[in-house]
Amino acid sequence: MPNLAHPAYPSAELLHLESLVPCRESQVSMLLSIFGERQHFSFPSIFIYGHTSSGKTYVMQTLLTTLQLPHVFVNCVEHFTSRLLLEEILIQLQSCSSGTEQTSPVHCDTLNDFVRLFKQTLASQELQDQTVYIVLDRAEQLREMEANILPAFLRLQELTDRNVTVILLSEIVWELFRPSIGCFEPFTMYFPDYSIGHLQKILSQNHPPEYSADFYAAYINILLGVFYMVCRDLKELRHLAALNFSKYCEPVVRGEANERDTRKLWKNIEPHLKKAMQTVYLREISSSQWERLQRDGGEPGQLKGLSAHTHMELPYYSKFLLIAAYLASYNPVRTDKRFFLKHHGKIRKTNFMKKHEKTSNHLLGPKPFPLDRLLAILYSIVDNRVAPTANIFSQVLMNLVLMYCLPHLLEMESRQPQMQTFTL
Amino acid sequence: MTTCSVSKGCFVFKPSTKKRRLSEKTANFRSPNHDSEDTELRFVTCQSLWSQIKSETEQIQEDLNKQLIDNLMSFLSRSHPDFQEKTTEWTCGMKFREIPTAALVLGVNVTDHDLTFRGLSDVLQDNITPYVALLDAKDCPGIKNLMQKLMGQLMNCDIEVDSLEDEDCVQVSQNRIRCSMPSLISWYESVTKKTDSETPSKKRNSSSRHWQTPPVVVIFKDMESFTTKVLQDFIVISSQHIHEIPLVLIFGIATSPMIIHRLLPHSVSSLLCIELFQSLSCKEHLSTIIDKLILTSRFPFKLGEKVLRVLINIFLYHDFSVQNFIKGFQLCILEHFYSEPLSVLCCHQGDAKKRVYSLSHDQCENIRKLPSFRRYVEKQESGKQIELLTNDSFLKEETEKLLEDLHVYHENYVLILRCLHVFTSSLPKYPLGKQIRELHCACLENQVWETEEYESSLQLARMLNKTDLVTMLQQCVEILMSSSGKEFDKTVEKLKELLTQFQNLEVAEASQERDVSISSQKELQKKTDLYHLQKTLLELKESRRSKKLTKFEMLRFEVVDYIDRLVRKYLVPADNRTLHEIVYFNAATVLRGHLNAAPRTALHTALNNPHWYLKNQALKCDGGGISNKAPDICIVYKLHLECGRLINLVDWLEAFSTVVMAAEEPNGDAASSDEVDDTIHARFIRAVSELELLGFIKPSKQKTDHVARLTWGGC
């Protein structure tokens, strides 16, 4: 008994669809019932959100292609300006049903043009009697385009007066999209995360042809046992599974164990996976290096990860500039005299200590400071005399560039030469 | 590229301005045009010397980068092995297609990176792929600009590779192309297809060098300066198309590779397949350069101690940039040949001999004026003195001899310096410095054997153990053998003799020890009473205390003394040599002024003491007073130094007018009136706004009629 049932589509197709989207049957059937029959008008805009790799893009793509619904699929990151986005939609629409026909270059700068051209294209393509779906992946990028783009897409059906449904896919909730002036509210739909059972089911579905499904399922089970704590990303898990599978098979290939020796296989793979978690998963070493290591049978300890190379050599004054910047951003100005002057006044100890105990400056974060203060502190912390040469000043600037990479970052504020270091 | 121009290295990044600058330079060289001073010849010598040095440094750079570039090449060649081959293997379907990425850690000397990248992209274009794009962070504030830049560079390079005939189909003006990944892909497909279909005879060389589907290499020169968003977007976009276009990314990193993780979140960095490549550290690069340029007798030109220290200090304290060091070196050469008329003799020995005899009378006088030559003359007997000072041809003969001496001195100096370095570099705490450059500076500065550091290092050397000593001696022998001259034949012999003595020592010592132990044991074995035992033990103790030096210790002293003698003989500071001014450049202050300028100090001097720059006698001020003849801005500046953080403009104006009026109307009758002259008012306003422009003051929001000082301190 198939979970998916819809009078408009043949049941064989639905069955095929169901096998393609495991663990997402309820969402698909929900979508199908919203879509209705091919010629029916559907809801003008649908907003689908869910965590990374919860199958949003994949489900939409399979659904639309399997049922052969006319659709346009656009990634908003890739088409970073509104012009590129709109033109891409039109191009895809042109080639949508006309197939191989050479498309003429489209020029579409504004939404007004888009609506006009959109109507034109639909008229020429005999698509009027079907719902056209426009899927905008990574829709959060729309917020950064012109203010009219997002509201217009939400009510595109009304604007064009055509049978069209816009589907927005995003990782963040609708509340973060809503413009302050209000807009048409789309139908929102949530794709929940896959549970461990789901992951197991989906991952073991695609087993290598040389080995039995059970063998692979056991492997996936071990893999999830190690990685589920840190990673629930389906794509990443699949990647890791593919990377380490050859190691898992090793005893079987060598004939030391058969496919059912789960314990032996587990003993072989478990430490290996743990090492993978500390290295490949964190991208400390790359997957190709990992594969080469596996092939050569080397120890992962030989390869140093990215974070092993933290040592950095700096010119003498650059070091002191950094220290000075740090001091200037965390010390309050009033203590400068006390710390950096030889003959400062008396300190009222108790008073000072009391104030100090209240809040740690590190909790408050770094504060902006003027450039002159930075240099004054530099002159006082360097042992010998520092000539205020052009090189020192250019070093201050070079550090600006440099410090992007260091944790303590200097930031020039636009008007005044005020700088700020960020947390250490 | 022609390498015969002086100004070449200086303006290497702006090839367009080269021509004009060159003509300027030659004009400058000739400007104090006394024919007698051989300006023309000096200029030519300088040019040829610099071109030699330049090619040498380029060679060094190439050699040092070879390892890195080879590694990168092999990485690139395995980055997209199966592109286009539709593999149906199971693992390929399951894995991500990650973007191959090389993280290139280049060190903080940002100024050197440009050269490395240019070399890299040249090598890549020659061997792997014509499609290399170099991206600068400052050109790419947004993803749009990045794509524009990228496509512009890629499509242009295609035109270069293809001959002019297919220009019409490729050369689409850039703004008409849609700057997006799909258009890049379609371009790539068309380009690769074209090379496929072309007849092999026509395009053999270009297509045989590259593969069928050459990867597209995108180099981010300074990854730290790219904004996170741009990088992330670009990586996300390209990872979606990695199946269609074989992209390879190269990140140039100035600091530490951890920056990748700091800039990119896990979701993005998981799209990359990052391998790390590390370039040689800049300090090692510098030592090689110093080794090959300065500690050699190949080049006649030498740096004086102070100059060398200035250059090295700029390197160590400020920028770690080898390129800047080399440019500084170039400046020294230019300055030397420009300012020293006798530098015409600063050339290879054969030429120098000829040139000595063609010197004019003026030049001979110049030689006589050299302080080192005068010292030399004073030491001669009176008859020779007169000859030297009056007879030009005699002087020339003598000069030739002296120059030869100088040359020999250099050759010996370098060899002995290296030998000494072998010893000092292995001593604990390095009293004479770890690097040979420090030792070199110390030797140039003054007589090194008179310094405390030298004394203490000799002390330490007298405590070395045998194996170390032997290996050091062997190294010294190798160094001395490497020289072509016969000067050190005797020294080598002596050292070898010492070495054999050490080896013999081993045998002798072993037998001797055995003797001693046997005899003492025998003595103890004899039947003794308490008294005798006590006596023998005391004797033993006594003998141990006043123990004679063993043979080894004697030998060690001998070695150290021998080295000391060599040092005293050969490592005489260059200042003591006659005619050293011809080859040594010593104007450290000039160099410092050029390379490590102090703009604030200069500004202060100009405003505080205008006489310094204007050289006008009237401006010469006595003490701290303010002369009313000084330019207005100087008066205003001096007055403002007396104020606190906030300056009242009215008071300032009054003070200004008093100073200015002081000379004009000494009686002071009319000046007492409150009204300030309009011209003076205007002059004051102009001077104040000039000060504001220079950044000394700014308008204050606290009080409208006040301005705030931006500097500290006063007179």
mmCIF file of C-alpha atoms in Angstrom, chain A residues 125-393:
data_model
loop_
_atom_site.group_PDB
_atom_site.id
_atom_site.type_symbol
_atom_site.label_atom_id
_atom_site.label_comp_id
_atom_site.label_asym_id
_atom_site.label_seq_id
_atom_site.Cartn_x
_atom_site.Cartn_y
_atom_site.Cartn_z
ATOM 1 C CA GLN A 125 5.344 27.850 -24.802
ATOM 2 C CA GLU A 126 1.808 26.562 -24.425
ATOM 3 C CA LEU A 127 2.330 26.236 -20.735
ATOM 4 C CA GLN A 128 -0.816 28.070 -19.788
ATOM 5 C CA ASP A 129 -2.760 25.013 -18.894
ATOM 6 C CA GLN A 130 -0.211 23.741 -16.380
ATOM 7 C CA THR A 131 1.149 25.157 -13.173
ATOM 8 C CA VAL A 132 4.709 26.407 -13.628
ATOM 9 C CA TYR A 133 6.933 26.037 -10.569
ATOM 10 C CA ILE A 134 9.763 28.412 -9.841
ATOM 11 C CA VAL A 135 12.052 27.034 -7.133
ATOM 12 C CA LEU A 136 14.462 29.489 -5.535
ATOM 13 C CA ASP A 137 17.111 27.633 -3.607
ATOM 14 C CA ARG A 138 19.067 29.420 -0.827
ATOM 15 C CA ALA A 139 16.332 32.025 -0.802
ATOM 16 C CA GLU A 140 17.902 33.908 2.107
ATOM 17 C CA GLN A 141 20.052 35.647 -0.501
ATOM 18 C CA LEU A 142 16.935 37.375 -1.828
ATOM 19 C CA ARG A 143 16.907 39.581 1.222
ATOM 20 C CA GLU A 144 20.136 41.192 0.079
ATOM 21 C CA MET A 145 18.841 42.107 -3.351
ATOM 22 C CA GLU A 146 16.561 45.034 -4.101
ATOM 23 C CA ALA A 147 13.723 45.456 -1.676
ATOM 24 C CA ASN A 148 11.020 44.670 -4.214
ATOM 25 C CA ILE A 149 12.316 41.289 -5.305
ATOM 26 C CA LEU A 150 11.165 39.163 -2.422
ATOM 27 C CA PRO A 151 7.623 40.569 -2.100
ATOM 28 C CA ALA A 152 7.178 40.396 -5.859
ATOM 29 C CA PHE A 153 8.170 36.744 -6.004
ATOM 30 C CA LEU A 154 5.749 35.969 -3.194
ATOM 31 C CA ARG A 155 2.826 37.248 -5.215
ATOM 32 C CA LEU A 156 4.059 36.481 -8.692
ATOM 33 C CA GLN A 157 0.855 34.629 -9.492
ATOM 34 C CA GLU A 158 -1.149 37.771 -8.920
ATOM 35 C CA LEU A 159 1.292 40.051 -10.740
ATOM 36 C CA THR A 160 1.561 37.941 -13.856
ATOM 37 C CA ASP A 161 -1.941 36.581 -13.757
ATOM 38 C CA ARG A 162 -0.596 33.211 -14.801
ATOM 39 C CA ASN A 163 -0.687 29.784 -13.239
ATOM 40 C CA VAL A 164 2.642 29.939 -11.388
ATOM 41 C CA THR A 165 3.834 28.887 -7.964
ATOM 42 C CA VAL A 166 7.045 30.147 -6.381
ATOM 43 C CA ILE A 167 8.763 27.841 -3.940
ATOM 44 C CA LEU A 168 11.415 29.276 -1.645
ATOM 45 C CA LEU A 169 13.941 26.968 -0.014
ATOM 46 C CA SER A 170 15.930 28.199 2.923
ATOM 47 C CA GLU A 171 17.733 27.143 6.056
ATOM 48 C CA ILE A 172 16.340 29.919 8.176
ATOM 49 C CA VAL A 173 12.821 30.556 9.405
ATOM 50 C CA TRP A 174 10.284 32.760 7.682
ATOM 51 C CA GLU A 175 10.253 35.282 10.509
ATOM 52 C CA LEU A 176 13.719 36.431 9.459
ATOM 53 C CA PHE A 177 12.499 37.103 5.932
ATOM 54 C CA ARG A 178 9.428 39.142 6.607
ATOM 55 C CA PRO A 179 10.019 42.715 5.396
ATOM 56 C CA SER A 180 9.097 45.492 7.781
ATOM 57 C CA ILE A 181 6.414 46.825 5.475
ATOM 58 C CA GLY A 182 4.665 43.497 5.342
ATOM 59 C CA CYS A 183 4.044 41.234 2.390
ATOM 60 C CA PHE A 184 2.068 38.313 1.156
ATOM 61 C CA GLU A 185 2.454 35.450 3.613
ATOM 62 C CA PRO A 186 3.582 32.257 1.917
ATOM 63 C CA PHE A 187 2.540 28.815 2.970
ATOM 64 C CA THR A 188 5.370 27.697 5.278
ATOM 65 C CA MET A 189 6.466 24.134 5.594
ATOM 66 C CA TYR A 190 9.101 22.585 7.816
ATOM 67 C CA PHE A 191 11.383 19.704 6.903
ATOM 68 C CA PRO A 192 12.505 18.152 10.191
ATOM 69 C CA ASP A 193 15.999 16.719 10.673
ATOM 70 C CA TYR A 194 16.514 13.081 9.844
ATOM 71 C CA SER A 195 16.626 10.872 12.909
ATOM 72 C CA ILE A 196 19.364 8.289 13.363
ATOM 73 C CA GLY A 197 17.015 5.645 12.046
ATOM 74 C CA HIS A 198 16.318 7.678 8.957
ATOM 75 C CA LEU A 199 20.001 8.245 8.370
ATOM 76 C CA GLN A 200 20.670 4.539 8.708
ATOM 77 C CA LYS A 201 17.945 3.747 6.256
ATOM 78 C CA ILE A 202 18.975 6.332 3.672
ATOM 79 C CA LEU A 203 22.684 5.636 3.883
ATOM 80 C CA SER A 204 22.389 1.893 3.589
ATOM 81 C CA GLN A 205 20.050 2.190 0.651
ATOM 82 C CA ASN A 206 22.888 2.883 -1.710
ATOM 83 C CA HIS A 207 25.288 0.010 -1.139
ATOM 84 C CA PRO A 208 28.216 -0.853 -3.410
ATOM 85 C CA PRO A 209 27.456 -3.557 -5.937
ATOM 86 C CA GLU A 210 30.304 -5.838 -4.810
ATOM 87 C CA TYR A 211 28.977 -6.291 -1.310
ATOM 88 C CA SER A 212 25.666 -7.328 0.129
ATOM 89 C CA ALA A 213 23.249 -4.846 1.570
ATOM 90 C CA ASP A 214 23.496 -6.343 5.041
ATOM 91 C CA PHE A 215 27.250 -6.008 5.098
ATOM 92 C CA TYR A 216 27.002 -2.376 4.126
ATOM 93 C CA ALA A 217 24.224 -1.719 6.601
ATOM 94 C CA ALA A 218 26.421 -3.080 9.391
ATOM 95 C CA TYR A 219 29.172 -0.724 8.284
ATOM 96 C CA ILE A 220 26.804 2.211 8.300
ATOM 97 C CA ASN A 221 25.723 1.244 11.752
ATOM 98 C CA ILE A 222 29.296 1.422 13.042
ATOM 99 C CA LEU A 223 29.895 4.675 11.203
ATOM 100 C CA LEU A 224 26.837 6.285 12.716
ATOM 101 C CA GLY A 225 27.852 5.028 16.128
ATOM 102 C CA VAL A 226 31.063 7.039 15.854
ATOM 103 C CA PHE A 227 29.942 10.094 13.958
ATOM 104 C CA TYR A 228 26.346 10.661 14.959
ATOM 105 C CA MET A 229 27.443 12.523 18.057
ATOM 106 C CA VAL A 230 29.223 15.193 16.063
ATOM 107 C CA CYS A 231 27.693 15.206 12.622
ATOM 108 C CA ARG A 232 24.155 14.755 11.395
ATOM 109 C CA ASP A 233 24.773 16.107 7.985
ATOM 110 C CA LEU A 234 23.690 13.449 5.523
ATOM 111 C CA LYS A 235 26.022 14.584 2.764
ATOM 112 C CA GLU A 236 29.021 14.660 5.047
ATOM 113 C CA LEU A 237 28.190 11.222 6.428
ATOM 114 C CA ARG A 238 27.866 9.801 2.946
ATOM 115 C CA HIS A 239 31.210 11.287 2.070
ATOM 116 C CA LEU A 240 32.824 9.805 5.163
ATOM 117 C CA ALA A 241 31.210 6.454 4.498
ATOM 118 C CA ALA A 242 32.642 6.358 1.012
ATOM 119 C CA LEU A 243 36.075 7.441 2.206
ATOM 120 C CA ASN A 244 36.456 4.792 4.850
ATOM 121 C CA PHE A 245 34.657 1.857 3.300
ATOM 122 C CA SER A 246 37.761 0.431 1.663
ATOM 123 C CA LYS A 247 39.433 0.218 5.057
ATOM 124 C CA TYR A 248 36.411 -1.621 6.418
ATOM 125 C CA CYS A 249 36.591 -4.148 3.629
ATOM 126 C CA GLU A 250 40.290 -4.778 4.099
ATOM 127 C CA PRO A 251 40.009 -7.886 6.308
ATOM 128 C CA VAL A 252 37.448 -9.368 3.975
ATOM 129 C CA VAL A 253 39.584 -8.735 0.930
ATOM 130 C CA ARG A 254 42.627 -10.230 2.608
ATOM 131 C CA GLY A 255 40.515 -13.221 3.601
ATOM 132 C CA GLU A 256 41.095 -12.751 7.309
ATOM 133 C CA ALA A 257 37.422 -12.418 8.034
ATOM 134 C CA ASN A 258 34.211 -13.080 6.257
ATOM 135 C CA GLU A 259 31.377 -10.657 5.861
ATOM 136 C CA ARG A 260 29.637 -11.821 9.002
ATOM 137 C CA ASP A 261 32.543 -11.351 11.381
ATOM 138 C CA THR A 262 31.081 -8.137 12.685
ATOM 139 C CA ARG A 263 33.232 -8.025 15.788
ATOM 140 C CA LYS A 264 36.462 -8.417 13.945
ATOM 141 C CA LEU A 265 35.455 -5.849 11.391
ATOM 142 C CA TRP A 266 34.418 -3.476 14.123
ATOM 143 C CA LYS A 267 37.751 -3.829 15.876
ATOM 144 C CA ASN A 268 39.485 -3.054 12.640
ATOM 145 C CA ILE A 269 37.496 0.018 11.681
ATOM 146 C CA GLU A 270 36.623 1.713 14.946
ATOM 147 C CA PRO A 271 39.993 3.344 15.787
ATOM 148 C CA HIS A 272 40.329 4.292 12.169
ATOM 149 C CA LEU A 273 37.016 6.100 12.196
ATOM 150 C CA LYS A 274 37.914 7.900 15.388
ATOM 151 C CA LYS A 275 41.061 9.171 13.759
ATOM 152 C CA ALA A 276 39.025 10.235 10.774
ATOM 153 C CA MET A 277 36.793 12.232 13.067
ATOM 154 C CA GLN A 278 39.754 14.214 14.355
ATOM 155 C CA THR A 279 41.317 14.809 10.976
ATOM 156 C CA VAL A 280 39.297 14.471 7.821
ATOM 157 C CA TYR A 281 36.012 15.512 9.331
ATOM 158 C CA LEU A 282 37.557 18.753 10.587
ATOM 159 C CA ARG A 283 39.296 19.214 7.248
ATOM 160 C CA GLU A 284 42.592 19.187 9.031
ATOM 161 C CA ILE A 285 43.872 16.966 6.290
ATOM 162 C CA SER A 286 42.152 16.685 2.981
ATOM 163 C CA SER A 287 40.203 13.667 1.853
ATOM 164 C CA SER A 288 42.584 12.953 -0.986
ATOM 165 C CA GLN A 289 45.499 12.923 1.452
ATOM 166 C CA TRP A 290 43.464 10.606 3.674
ATOM 167 C CA GLU A 291 42.825 8.242 0.824
ATOM 168 C CA ARG A 292 46.488 8.214 -0.103
ATOM 169 C CA LEU A 293 47.340 7.428 3.492
ATOM 170 C CA GLN A 294 44.908 4.550 3.499
ATOM 171 C CA ARG A 295 46.300 3.153 0.323
ATOM 172 C CA ASP A 296 49.885 3.342 1.498
ATOM 173 C CA GLY A 297 48.949 2.080 4.928
ATOM 174 C CA GLY A 298 50.724 4.955 6.659
ATOM 175 C CA GLU A 299 49.940 6.341 10.058
ATOM 176 C CA PRO A 300 47.808 9.470 10.091
ATOM 177 C CA GLY A 301 50.245 10.914 12.612
ATOM 178 C CA GLN A 302 52.780 11.510 9.863
ATOM 179 C CA LEU A 303 50.662 14.099 8.181
ATOM 180 C CA LYS A 304 50.422 17.335 10.047
ATOM 181 C CA GLY A 305 47.068 19.000 9.965
ATOM 182 C CA LEU A 306 46.461 22.617 9.139
ATOM 183 C CA SER A 307 46.366 23.653 12.762
ATOM 184 C CA ALA A 308 49.791 22.173 13.403
ATOM 185 C CA HIS A 309 51.343 25.065 11.536
ATOM 186 C CA THR A 310 50.410 27.798 13.957
ATOM 187 C CA HIS A 311 53.896 29.112 14.469
ATOM 188 C CA MET A 312 54.415 32.392 12.751
ATOM 189 C CA GLU A 313 57.430 34.623 12.493
ATOM 190 C CA LEU A 314 56.915 38.339 12.739
ATOM 191 C CA PRO A 315 59.318 41.237 12.396
ATOM 192 C CA TYR A 316 60.504 42.696 15.688
ATOM 193 C CA TYR A 317 58.359 45.811 15.668
ATOM 194 C CA SER A 318 55.303 43.997 14.391
ATOM 195 C CA LYS A 319 55.345 41.860 17.501
ATOM 196 C CA PHE A 320 55.433 44.903 19.696
ATOM 197 C CA LEU A 321 52.755 46.616 17.653
ATOM 198 C CA LEU A 322 50.508 43.669 18.265
ATOM 199 C CA ILE A 323 51.183 43.722 21.974
ATOM 200 C CA ALA A 324 50.592 47.450 22.032
ATOM 201 C CA ALA A 325 47.322 47.076 20.170
ATOM 202 C CA TYR A 326 46.216 44.424 22.599
ATOM 203 C CA LEU A 327 47.110 46.559 25.606
ATOM 204 C CA ALA A 328 45.420 49.590 24.135
ATOM 205 C CA SER A 329 42.203 47.776 23.438
ATOM 206 C CA TYR A 330 41.839 46.047 26.788
ATOM 207 C CA ASN A 331 43.403 48.485 29.254
ATOM 208 C CA PRO A 332 41.333 51.471 30.237
ATOM 209 C CA VAL A 333 42.955 54.782 29.351
ATOM 210 C CA ARG A 334 43.307 55.840 32.971
ATOM 211 C CA THR A 335 45.690 52.998 33.738
ATOM 212 C CA ASP A 336 48.123 53.972 30.984
ATOM 213 C CA LYS A 337 49.873 56.460 33.192
ATOM 214 C CA ARG A 338 50.308 53.869 35.894
ATOM 215 C CA PHE A 339 51.624 51.158 33.618
ATOM 216 C CA PHE A 340 53.770 53.019 31.167
ATOM 217 C CA LEU A 341 55.117 56.030 33.063
ATOM 218 C CA LYS A 342 58.100 55.845 35.364
ATOM 219 C CA HIS A 343 57.049 58.485 37.859
ATOM 220 C CA HIS A 344 53.353 58.087 38.204
ATOM 221 C CA GLY A 345 51.470 59.206 41.231
ATOM 222 C CA LYS A 346 50.521 57.054 44.174
ATOM 223 C CA ILE A 347 48.002 54.337 43.578
ATOM 224 C CA ARG A 348 45.102 53.958 45.887
ATOM 225 C CA LYS A 349 45.307 50.245 45.869
ATOM 226 C CA THR A 350 42.106 49.184 47.518
ATOM 227 C CA ASN A 351 39.957 51.429 45.461
ATOM 228 C CA PHE A 352 41.481 50.284 42.253
ATOM 229 C CA MET A 353 41.275 46.631 43.090
ATOM 230 C CA LYS A 354 37.637 46.867 44.031
ATOM 231 C CA LYS A 355 36.683 48.385 40.746
ATOM 232 C CA HIS A 356 38.767 45.891 38.908
ATOM 233 C CA GLU A 357 37.092 42.948 40.505
ATOM 234 C CA LYS A 358 33.685 43.951 39.328
ATOM 235 C CA THR A 359 34.102 43.236 35.658
ATOM 236 C CA SER A 360 36.850 41.646 33.716
ATOM 237 C CA ASN A 361 37.828 43.703 30.727
ATOM 238 C CA HIS A 362 38.021 40.577 28.683
ATOM 239 C CA LEU A 363 34.351 39.930 29.183
ATOM 240 C CA LEU A 364 33.509 43.389 27.940
ATOM 241 C CA GLY A 365 35.489 42.883 24.783
ATOM 242 C CA PRO A 366 38.069 45.132 23.169
ATOM 243 C CA LYS A 367 37.547 48.847 22.895
ATOM 244 C CA PRO A 368 38.463 51.249 20.140
ATOM 245 C CA PHE A 369 41.541 53.368 20.675
ATOM 246 C CA PRO A 370 43.202 56.235 18.833
ATOM 247 C CA LEU A 371 46.224 55.613 16.695
ATOM 248 C CA ASP A 372 48.397 57.915 18.757
ATOM 249 C CA ARG A 373 47.745 55.908 21.874
ATOM 250 C CA LEU A 374 48.847 52.760 20.106
ATOM 251 C CA LEU A 375 52.095 54.393 19.064
ATOM 252 C CA ALA A 376 52.694 55.894 22.490
ATOM 253 C CA ILE A 377 52.312 52.507 24.103
ATOM 254 C CA LEU A 378 54.598 51.021 21.478
ATOM 255 C CA TYR A 379 57.294 53.572 22.220
ATOM 256 C CA SER A 380 57.098 52.813 25.899
ATOM 257 C CA ILE A 381 57.150 49.029 25.702
ATOM 258 C CA VAL A 382 60.044 48.715 23.283
ATOM 259 C CA ASP A 383 63.310 48.758 25.183
ATOM 260 C CA ASN A 384 65.396 50.945 22.958
ATOM 261 C CA ARG A 385 64.373 54.141 21.284
ATOM 262 C CA VAL A 386 62.018 53.747 18.342
ATOM 263 C CA ALA A 387 62.339 56.348 15.643
ATOM 264 C CA PRO A 388 58.907 57.299 14.288
ATOM 265 C CA THR A 389 59.868 56.336 10.771
ATOM 266 C CA ALA A 390 57.689 55.776 7.775
ATOM 267 C CA ASN A 391 58.322 52.083 8.085
ATOM 268 C CA ILE A 392 56.666 51.932 11.485
ATOM 269 C CA PHE A 393 53.592 53.686 10.161
#
